[in-house]
Coordinates of C-alpha atoms in Angstrom, one line a residue:
Chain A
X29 CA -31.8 23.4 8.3
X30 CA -30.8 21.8 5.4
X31 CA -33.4 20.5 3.1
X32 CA -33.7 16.7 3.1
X33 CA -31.6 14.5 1.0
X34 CA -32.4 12.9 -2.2
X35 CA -34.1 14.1 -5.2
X36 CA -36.5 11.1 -6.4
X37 CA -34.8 8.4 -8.2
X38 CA -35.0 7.8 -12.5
X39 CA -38.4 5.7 -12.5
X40 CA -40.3 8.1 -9.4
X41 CA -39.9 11.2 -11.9
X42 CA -41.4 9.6 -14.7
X43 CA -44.1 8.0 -12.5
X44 CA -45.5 11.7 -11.2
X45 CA -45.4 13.7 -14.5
X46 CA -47.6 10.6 -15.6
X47 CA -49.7 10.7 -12.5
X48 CA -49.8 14.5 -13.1
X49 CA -50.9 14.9 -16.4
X50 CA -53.9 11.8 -16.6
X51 CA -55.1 14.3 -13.8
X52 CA -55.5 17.0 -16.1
X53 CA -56.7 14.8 -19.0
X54 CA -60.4 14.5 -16.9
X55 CA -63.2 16.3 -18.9
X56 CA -63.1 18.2 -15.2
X57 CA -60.1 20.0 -16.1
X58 CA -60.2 21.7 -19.3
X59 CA -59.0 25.2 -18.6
X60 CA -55.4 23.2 -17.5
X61 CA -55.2 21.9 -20.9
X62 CA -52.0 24.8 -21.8
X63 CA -50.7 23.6 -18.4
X64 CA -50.6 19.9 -19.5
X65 CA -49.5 21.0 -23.0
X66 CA -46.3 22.6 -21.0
X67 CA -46.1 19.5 -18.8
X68 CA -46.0 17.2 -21.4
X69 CA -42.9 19.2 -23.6
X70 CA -41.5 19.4 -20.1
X71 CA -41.6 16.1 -19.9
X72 CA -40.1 15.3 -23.3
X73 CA -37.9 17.2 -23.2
X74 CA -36.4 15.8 -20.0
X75 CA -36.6 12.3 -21.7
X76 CA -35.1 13.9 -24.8
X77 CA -32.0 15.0 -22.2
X78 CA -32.1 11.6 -21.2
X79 CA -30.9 9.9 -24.0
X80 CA -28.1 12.3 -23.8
X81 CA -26.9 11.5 -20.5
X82 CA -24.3 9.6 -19.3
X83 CA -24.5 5.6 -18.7
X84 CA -24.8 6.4 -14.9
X85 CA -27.2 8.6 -15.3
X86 CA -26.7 12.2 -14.4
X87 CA -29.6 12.7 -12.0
X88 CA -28.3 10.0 -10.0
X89 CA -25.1 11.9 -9.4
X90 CA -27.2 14.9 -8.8
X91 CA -28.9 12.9 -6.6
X92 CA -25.9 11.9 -4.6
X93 CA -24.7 15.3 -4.6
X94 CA -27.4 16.9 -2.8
X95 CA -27.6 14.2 -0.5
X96 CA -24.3 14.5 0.4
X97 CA -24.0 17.8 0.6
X98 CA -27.5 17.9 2.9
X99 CA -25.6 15.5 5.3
X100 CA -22.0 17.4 5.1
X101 CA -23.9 21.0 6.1
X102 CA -25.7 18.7 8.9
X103 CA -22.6 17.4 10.4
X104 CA -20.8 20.6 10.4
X105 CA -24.0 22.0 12.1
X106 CA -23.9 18.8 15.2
X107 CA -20.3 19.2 15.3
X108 CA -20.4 23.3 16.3
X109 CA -23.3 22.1 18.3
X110 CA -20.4 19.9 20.3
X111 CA -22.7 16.6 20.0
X112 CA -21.5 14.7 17.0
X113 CA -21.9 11.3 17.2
X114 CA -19.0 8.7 16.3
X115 CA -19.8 7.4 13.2
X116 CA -20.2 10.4 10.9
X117 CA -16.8 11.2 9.7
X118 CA -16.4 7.5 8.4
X119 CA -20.2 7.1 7.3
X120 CA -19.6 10.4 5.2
X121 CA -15.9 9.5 3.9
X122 CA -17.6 6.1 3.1
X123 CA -20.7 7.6 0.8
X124 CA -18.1 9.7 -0.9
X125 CA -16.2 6.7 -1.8
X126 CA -19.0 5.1 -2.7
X127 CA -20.2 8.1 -4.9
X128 CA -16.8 8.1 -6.7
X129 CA -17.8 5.0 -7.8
X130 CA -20.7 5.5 -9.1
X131 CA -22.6 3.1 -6.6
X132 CA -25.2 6.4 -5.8
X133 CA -27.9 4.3 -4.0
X134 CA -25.4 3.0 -1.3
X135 CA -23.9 6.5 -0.9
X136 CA -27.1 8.3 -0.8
X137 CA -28.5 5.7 1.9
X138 CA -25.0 6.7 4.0
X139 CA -25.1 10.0 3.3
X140 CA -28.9 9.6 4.5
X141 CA -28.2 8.1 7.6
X142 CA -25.1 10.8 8.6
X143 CA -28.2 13.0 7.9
X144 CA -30.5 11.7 10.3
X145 CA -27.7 11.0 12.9
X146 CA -26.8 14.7 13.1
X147 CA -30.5 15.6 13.3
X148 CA -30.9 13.6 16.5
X149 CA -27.4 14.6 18.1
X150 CA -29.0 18.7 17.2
X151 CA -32.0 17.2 19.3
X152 CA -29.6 15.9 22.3
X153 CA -28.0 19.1 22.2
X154 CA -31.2 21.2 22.3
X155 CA -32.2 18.5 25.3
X156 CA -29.4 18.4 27.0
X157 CA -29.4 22.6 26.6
X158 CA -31.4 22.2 30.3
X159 CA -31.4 18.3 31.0
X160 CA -27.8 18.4 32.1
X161 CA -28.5 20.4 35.5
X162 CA -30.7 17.4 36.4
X163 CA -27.8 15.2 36.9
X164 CA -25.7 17.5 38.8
X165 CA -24.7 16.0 42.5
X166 CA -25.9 18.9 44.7
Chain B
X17 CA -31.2 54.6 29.9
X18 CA -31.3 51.3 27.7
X19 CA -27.4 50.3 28.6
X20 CA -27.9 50.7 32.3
X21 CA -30.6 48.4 31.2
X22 CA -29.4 46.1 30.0
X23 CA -26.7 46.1 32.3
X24 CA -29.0 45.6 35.3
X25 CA -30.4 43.1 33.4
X26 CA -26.6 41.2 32.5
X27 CA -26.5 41.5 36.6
X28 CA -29.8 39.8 37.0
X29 CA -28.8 37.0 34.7
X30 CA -25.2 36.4 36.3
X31 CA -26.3 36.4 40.4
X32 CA -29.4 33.6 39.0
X33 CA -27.2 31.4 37.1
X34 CA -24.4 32.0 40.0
X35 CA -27.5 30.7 42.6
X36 CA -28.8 28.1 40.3
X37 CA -25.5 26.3 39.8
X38 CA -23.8 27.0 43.1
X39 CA -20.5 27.5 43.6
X40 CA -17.4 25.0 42.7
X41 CA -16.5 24.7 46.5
X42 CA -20.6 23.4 46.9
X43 CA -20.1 21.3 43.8
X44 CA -16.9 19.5 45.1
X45 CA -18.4 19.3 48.4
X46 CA -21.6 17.1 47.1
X47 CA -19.0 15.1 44.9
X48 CA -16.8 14.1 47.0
X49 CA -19.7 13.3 49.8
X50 CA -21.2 11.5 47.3
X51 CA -18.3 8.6 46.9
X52 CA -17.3 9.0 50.7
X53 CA -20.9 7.8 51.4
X54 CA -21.1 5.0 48.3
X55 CA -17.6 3.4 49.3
X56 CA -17.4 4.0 52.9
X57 CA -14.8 1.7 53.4
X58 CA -12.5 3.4 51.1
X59 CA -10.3 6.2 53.0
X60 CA -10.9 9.2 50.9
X61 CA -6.4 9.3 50.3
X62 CA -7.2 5.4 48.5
X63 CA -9.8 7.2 45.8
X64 CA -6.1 7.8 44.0
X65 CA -5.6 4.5 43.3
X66 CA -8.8 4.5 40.9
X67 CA -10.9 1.8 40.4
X68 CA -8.5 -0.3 42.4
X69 CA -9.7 2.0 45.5
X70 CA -13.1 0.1 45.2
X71 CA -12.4 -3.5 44.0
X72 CA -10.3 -6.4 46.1
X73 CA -9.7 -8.5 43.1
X74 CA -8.3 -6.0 41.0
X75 CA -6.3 -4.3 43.5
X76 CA -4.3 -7.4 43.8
X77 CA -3.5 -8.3 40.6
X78 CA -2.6 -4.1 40.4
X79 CA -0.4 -4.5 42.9
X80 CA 1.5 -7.1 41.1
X81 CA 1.4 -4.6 38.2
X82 CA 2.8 -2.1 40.5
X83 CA 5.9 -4.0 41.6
X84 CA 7.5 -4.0 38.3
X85 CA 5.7 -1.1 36.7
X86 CA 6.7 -0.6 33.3
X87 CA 6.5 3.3 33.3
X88 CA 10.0 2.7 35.1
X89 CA 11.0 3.0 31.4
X90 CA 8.8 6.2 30.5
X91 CA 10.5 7.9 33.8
X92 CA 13.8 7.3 32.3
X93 CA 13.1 8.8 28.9
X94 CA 11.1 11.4 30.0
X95 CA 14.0 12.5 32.6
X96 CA 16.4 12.6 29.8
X97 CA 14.1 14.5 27.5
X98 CA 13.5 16.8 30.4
X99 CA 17.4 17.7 30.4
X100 CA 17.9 17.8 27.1
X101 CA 19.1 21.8 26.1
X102 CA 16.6 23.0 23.5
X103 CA 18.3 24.8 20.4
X104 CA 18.7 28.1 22.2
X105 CA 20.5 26.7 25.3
X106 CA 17.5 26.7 27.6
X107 CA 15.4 24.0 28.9
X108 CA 12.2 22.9 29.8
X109 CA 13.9 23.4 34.1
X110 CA 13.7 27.4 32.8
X111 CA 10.0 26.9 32.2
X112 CA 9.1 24.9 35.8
X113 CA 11.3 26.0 38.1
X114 CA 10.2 24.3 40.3
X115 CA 10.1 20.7 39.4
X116 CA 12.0 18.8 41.5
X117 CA 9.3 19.5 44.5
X118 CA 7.0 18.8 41.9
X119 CA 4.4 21.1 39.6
X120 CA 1.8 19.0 38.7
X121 CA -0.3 19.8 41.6
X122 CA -1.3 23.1 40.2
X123 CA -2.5 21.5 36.9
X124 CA -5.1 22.6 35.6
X125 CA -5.1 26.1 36.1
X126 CA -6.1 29.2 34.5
X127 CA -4.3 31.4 33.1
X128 CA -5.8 35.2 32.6
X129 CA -3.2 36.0 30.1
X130 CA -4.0 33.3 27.3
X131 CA -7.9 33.5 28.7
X132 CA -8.1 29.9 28.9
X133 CA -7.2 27.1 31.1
X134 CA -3.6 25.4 30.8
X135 CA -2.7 21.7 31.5
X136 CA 0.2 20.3 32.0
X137 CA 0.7 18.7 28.5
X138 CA -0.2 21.8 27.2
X139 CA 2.4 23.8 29.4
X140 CA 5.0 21.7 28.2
X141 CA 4.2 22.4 24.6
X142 CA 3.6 26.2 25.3
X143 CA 7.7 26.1 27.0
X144 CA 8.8 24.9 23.8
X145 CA 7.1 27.1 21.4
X146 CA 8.3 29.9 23.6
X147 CA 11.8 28.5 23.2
X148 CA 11.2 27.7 19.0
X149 CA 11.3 24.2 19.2
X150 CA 8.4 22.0 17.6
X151 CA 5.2 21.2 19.5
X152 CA 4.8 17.0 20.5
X153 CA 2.0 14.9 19.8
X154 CA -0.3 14.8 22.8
X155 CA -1.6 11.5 23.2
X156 CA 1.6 9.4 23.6
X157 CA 5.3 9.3 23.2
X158 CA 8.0 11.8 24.3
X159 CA 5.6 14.6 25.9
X160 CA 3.9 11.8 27.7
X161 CA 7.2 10.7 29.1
X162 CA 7.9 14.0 29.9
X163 CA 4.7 14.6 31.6
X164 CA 5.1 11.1 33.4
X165 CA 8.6 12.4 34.8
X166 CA 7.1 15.2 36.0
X167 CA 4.7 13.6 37.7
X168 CA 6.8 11.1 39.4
X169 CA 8.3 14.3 40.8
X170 CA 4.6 15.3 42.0
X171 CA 4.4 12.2 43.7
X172 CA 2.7 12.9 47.3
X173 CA 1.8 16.5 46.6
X174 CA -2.0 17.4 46.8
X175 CA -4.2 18.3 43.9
X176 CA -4.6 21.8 44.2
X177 CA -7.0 23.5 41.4
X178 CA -8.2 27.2 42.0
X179 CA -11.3 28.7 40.1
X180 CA -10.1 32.3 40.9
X181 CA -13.1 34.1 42.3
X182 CA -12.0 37.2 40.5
X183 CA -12.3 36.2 36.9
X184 CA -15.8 35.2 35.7
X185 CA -14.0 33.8 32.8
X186 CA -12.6 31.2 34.4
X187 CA -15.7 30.1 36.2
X188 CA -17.4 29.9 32.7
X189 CA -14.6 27.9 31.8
X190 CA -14.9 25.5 34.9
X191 CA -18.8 25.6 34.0
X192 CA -18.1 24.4 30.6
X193 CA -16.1 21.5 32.0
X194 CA -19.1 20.3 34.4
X195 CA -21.9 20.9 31.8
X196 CA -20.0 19.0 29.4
X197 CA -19.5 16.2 32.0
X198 CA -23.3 16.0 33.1
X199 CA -24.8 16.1 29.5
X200 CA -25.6 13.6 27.7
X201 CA -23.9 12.6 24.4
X202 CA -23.6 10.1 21.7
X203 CA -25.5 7.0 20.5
X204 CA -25.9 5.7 23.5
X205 CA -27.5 9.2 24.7
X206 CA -24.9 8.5 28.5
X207 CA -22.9 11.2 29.9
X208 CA -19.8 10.8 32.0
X209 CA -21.5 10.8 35.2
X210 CA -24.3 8.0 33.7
X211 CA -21.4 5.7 34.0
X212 CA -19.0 7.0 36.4
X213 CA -21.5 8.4 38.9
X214 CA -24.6 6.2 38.5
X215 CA -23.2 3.1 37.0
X216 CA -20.0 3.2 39.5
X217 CA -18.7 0.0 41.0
X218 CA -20.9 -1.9 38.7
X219 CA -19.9 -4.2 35.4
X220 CA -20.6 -3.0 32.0
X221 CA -19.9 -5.5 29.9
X222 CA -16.8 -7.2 32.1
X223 CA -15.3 -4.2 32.8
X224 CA -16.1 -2.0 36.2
X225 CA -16.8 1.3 36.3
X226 CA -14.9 3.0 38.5
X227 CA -15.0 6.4 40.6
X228 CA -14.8 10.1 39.0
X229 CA -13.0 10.8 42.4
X230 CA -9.2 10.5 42.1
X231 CA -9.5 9.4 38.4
X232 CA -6.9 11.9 37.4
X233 CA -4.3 11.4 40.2
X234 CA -2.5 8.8 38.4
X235 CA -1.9 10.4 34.9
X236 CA -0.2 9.8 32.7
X237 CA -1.0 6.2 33.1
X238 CA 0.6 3.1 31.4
X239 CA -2.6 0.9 29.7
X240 CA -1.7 -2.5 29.5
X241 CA -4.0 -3.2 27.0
X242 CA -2.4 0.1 24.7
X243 CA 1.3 -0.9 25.3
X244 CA 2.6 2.4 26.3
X245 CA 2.7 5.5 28.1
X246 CA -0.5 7.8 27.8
X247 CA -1.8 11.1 28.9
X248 CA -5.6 11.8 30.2
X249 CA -6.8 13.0 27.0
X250 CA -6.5 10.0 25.2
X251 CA -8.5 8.4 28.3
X252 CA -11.1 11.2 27.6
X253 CA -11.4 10.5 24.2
X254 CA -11.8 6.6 24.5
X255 CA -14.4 7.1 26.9
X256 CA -16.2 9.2 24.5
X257 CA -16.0 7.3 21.7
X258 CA -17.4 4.5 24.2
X259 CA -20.8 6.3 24.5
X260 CA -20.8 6.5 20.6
X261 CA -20.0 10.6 20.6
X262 CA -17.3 11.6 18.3
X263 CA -14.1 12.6 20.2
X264 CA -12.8 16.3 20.8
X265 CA -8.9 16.5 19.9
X266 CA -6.6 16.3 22.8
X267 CA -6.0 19.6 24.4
X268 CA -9.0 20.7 22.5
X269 CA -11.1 23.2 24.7
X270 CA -13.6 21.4 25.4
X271 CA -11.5 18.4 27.1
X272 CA -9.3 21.1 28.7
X273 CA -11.8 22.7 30.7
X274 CA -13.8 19.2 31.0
X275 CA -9.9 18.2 33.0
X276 CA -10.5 21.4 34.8
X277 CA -13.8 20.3 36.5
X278 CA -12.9 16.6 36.9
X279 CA -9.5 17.9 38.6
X280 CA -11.5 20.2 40.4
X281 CA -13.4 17.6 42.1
X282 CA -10.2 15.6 43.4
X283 CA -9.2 18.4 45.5
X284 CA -7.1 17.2 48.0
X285 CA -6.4 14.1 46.6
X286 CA -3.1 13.3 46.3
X287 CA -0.9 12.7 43.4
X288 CA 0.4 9.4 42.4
X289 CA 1.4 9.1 39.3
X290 CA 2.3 7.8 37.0
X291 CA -0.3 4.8 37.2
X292 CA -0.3 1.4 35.7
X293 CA -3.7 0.1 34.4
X294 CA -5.0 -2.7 32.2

């Protein structure tokens, strides 16, 4: 199955590189010093990109683009399944639009929910695989 | 060695699903017993009417309906459409020979040359393809008409739908058409039979819920509330978009063997439409 939607937002990334490299700064962990070295150019270097980047902010759009897609590949999958539920097609035309835009958080929380819609219609369908026969009038 | 196998084994599979599921004829039998018994004071012809074969209120104001139907007009149009000569001189009267005694009764059917089961919306398309004219749009307009007209024409004869014994394909079609109306689907995680078997005869929010048996006698039906003419697809799809699952295209397969069970089960009701209804 398609890997969950959306890559951390702007603030989460920088949050866990800091997180990550006080770690290593402990007395404890000397022998990750070249590791925290690499983290740290990593780390400017991805700032240094930043200032680079479009107003919008290009991991944004990244981040809209795998969550869309994630949610696309998931309703294709529900609808072969035969147990698509009603509201994908306009949810997902909706966090396009909204992607177009540029409004990313709104489209990724759409494309997010399409997401988790089709997951629980694969569930029915995997239920409902035996549970129909239940209900049968014999 | 390994193909007689697996052959023996293919066998083994078939006669168990064939004995788990039973057999359409057992399958009607249990549905029809199954309204016969909940509405006993319905005589099993009056299941034709609908949900008007289970409610006095509604019968009544139906009735009134009834007297000055407005399908009259569909009838009309769908007569003349009938008789009008396709580019190549020929007509839709080469494709049903038969229609002035009426042809809907053997809709549904299936057909072992296309491998797949035809209605009659879709025959009517399939006689003009064969004749190079355009297909019509299936939900409303001129091929309901048509398909009301030939209905009209049906009027009185028995529903008559055969799962030929002799083609397991056309029992995994009819299979297809009862699993898909026993699972559930959607939002609201119901299945057709949640509403029209358990919940029949009962309100859901104002409006009742009436019986499976004889719901597609009266096809194509004039909805009061949609302003015009419109075939049973377009009934299937509102219903599912009701429980909150998307909707399969008209004439899709899934709703054309899904009319092959449902019609299945009104065996020997007979056919009246076409049907007004709010």
């Amino acid at each position: 199955m398609a890997h969950r939607a959306g890559a951390p937002a702007r603030g989460q990334h920088r949050r866990r590189i800091a997180v990550s490299a006080e770690a290593m700064m402990t007395p404890a962990c000397r022998p990750c010093r070249r590791r925290m070295i690499q983290v740290l150019a990593t780390a400017a270097l991805a700032l240094g990109a930043w200032g680079f980047a479009p107003q919008a902010g290009a991991s944004d759009e990244a981040a809209f683009a795998a969550a869309y897609n994630a949610a696309a590949e998931a309703r294709k999958a529900v609808r072969k399944a035969g147990f698509e539920w009603r509201d994908l097609r306009t949810l997902l035309r909706e966090s396009k639009k909204l992607g177009e835009k540029g409004e990313y958080e709104k489209a990724v929380e759409l494309a997010n929910q399409v997401q988790r819609q089709a997951e629980l219609g694969l569930m029915q369908a995997a239920e409902q695989e035996s549970a129909w026969e239940t209900a049968v009038l014999k | 060695m390994r193909a007689a196998l697996i052959a023996l084994l293919g066998a083994g599979l078939v006669l168990g699903l064939g004995v788990a599921r039973g057999a359409p004829e057992d399958d009607r039998k249990a549905f029809q017993d199954f309204y016969t018994e909940r509405f006993p004071d319905t005589p099993f012809e009056d299941f034709a009417n609908g949900l008007y074969s289970i409610d006095e209120n509604r019968r009544e104001e139906w009735e009134q309906m009834e007297e000055f139907p407005q399908y009259e007009f569909d009838i009309d149009a769908g007569e003349e459409l009938f008789h009008e000569p396709f580019a190549n001189g020929k007509g839709y009267a080469d494709c049903f020979p038969d229609y002035e005694s009426g042809v809907r009764q053997n809709y549904p059917h299936w057909d072992p040359g296309r491998a797949e089961v035809v209605t009659m919306e879709l025959a009517i398309n399939l006689c003009r393809e064969q004749h190079g004219e355009k297909p019509l749009k299936y939900y409303r307009g001129p091929l309901a008409q048509i398909s009301a007209y030939l209905a009209y024409l049906s009027r009185g004869n028995v529903i008559d739908v055969k799962v030929p014994a002799d083609d397991p394909r056309a029992l995994a079609a009819y299979e297809e058409g009862k699993r898909h109306y026993y699972s559930r689907r959607g939002q609201l995680n119901f299945s057709c039979a949640s509403c029209h078997v358990d919940a029949v005869g009962r309100l859901l929010r104002a409006e009742l819920v009436g019986p499976a048996l004889g719901q597609v006698s009266h096809f194509p039906v004039f909805r009061k509330t949609w302003r015009e003419i419109t075939t049973l697809h377009r009934s299937y799809a509102a219903c599912s978009r009701q429980l909150r699952a998307a909707s399969f295209g008209p004439q899709s397969r899934e709703y054309r063997n899904l009319e092959f069970f449902h019609t299945y089960m009104s065996n020997g009701i007979p056919l009246n439409g076409p049907g007004s209804r709010h």
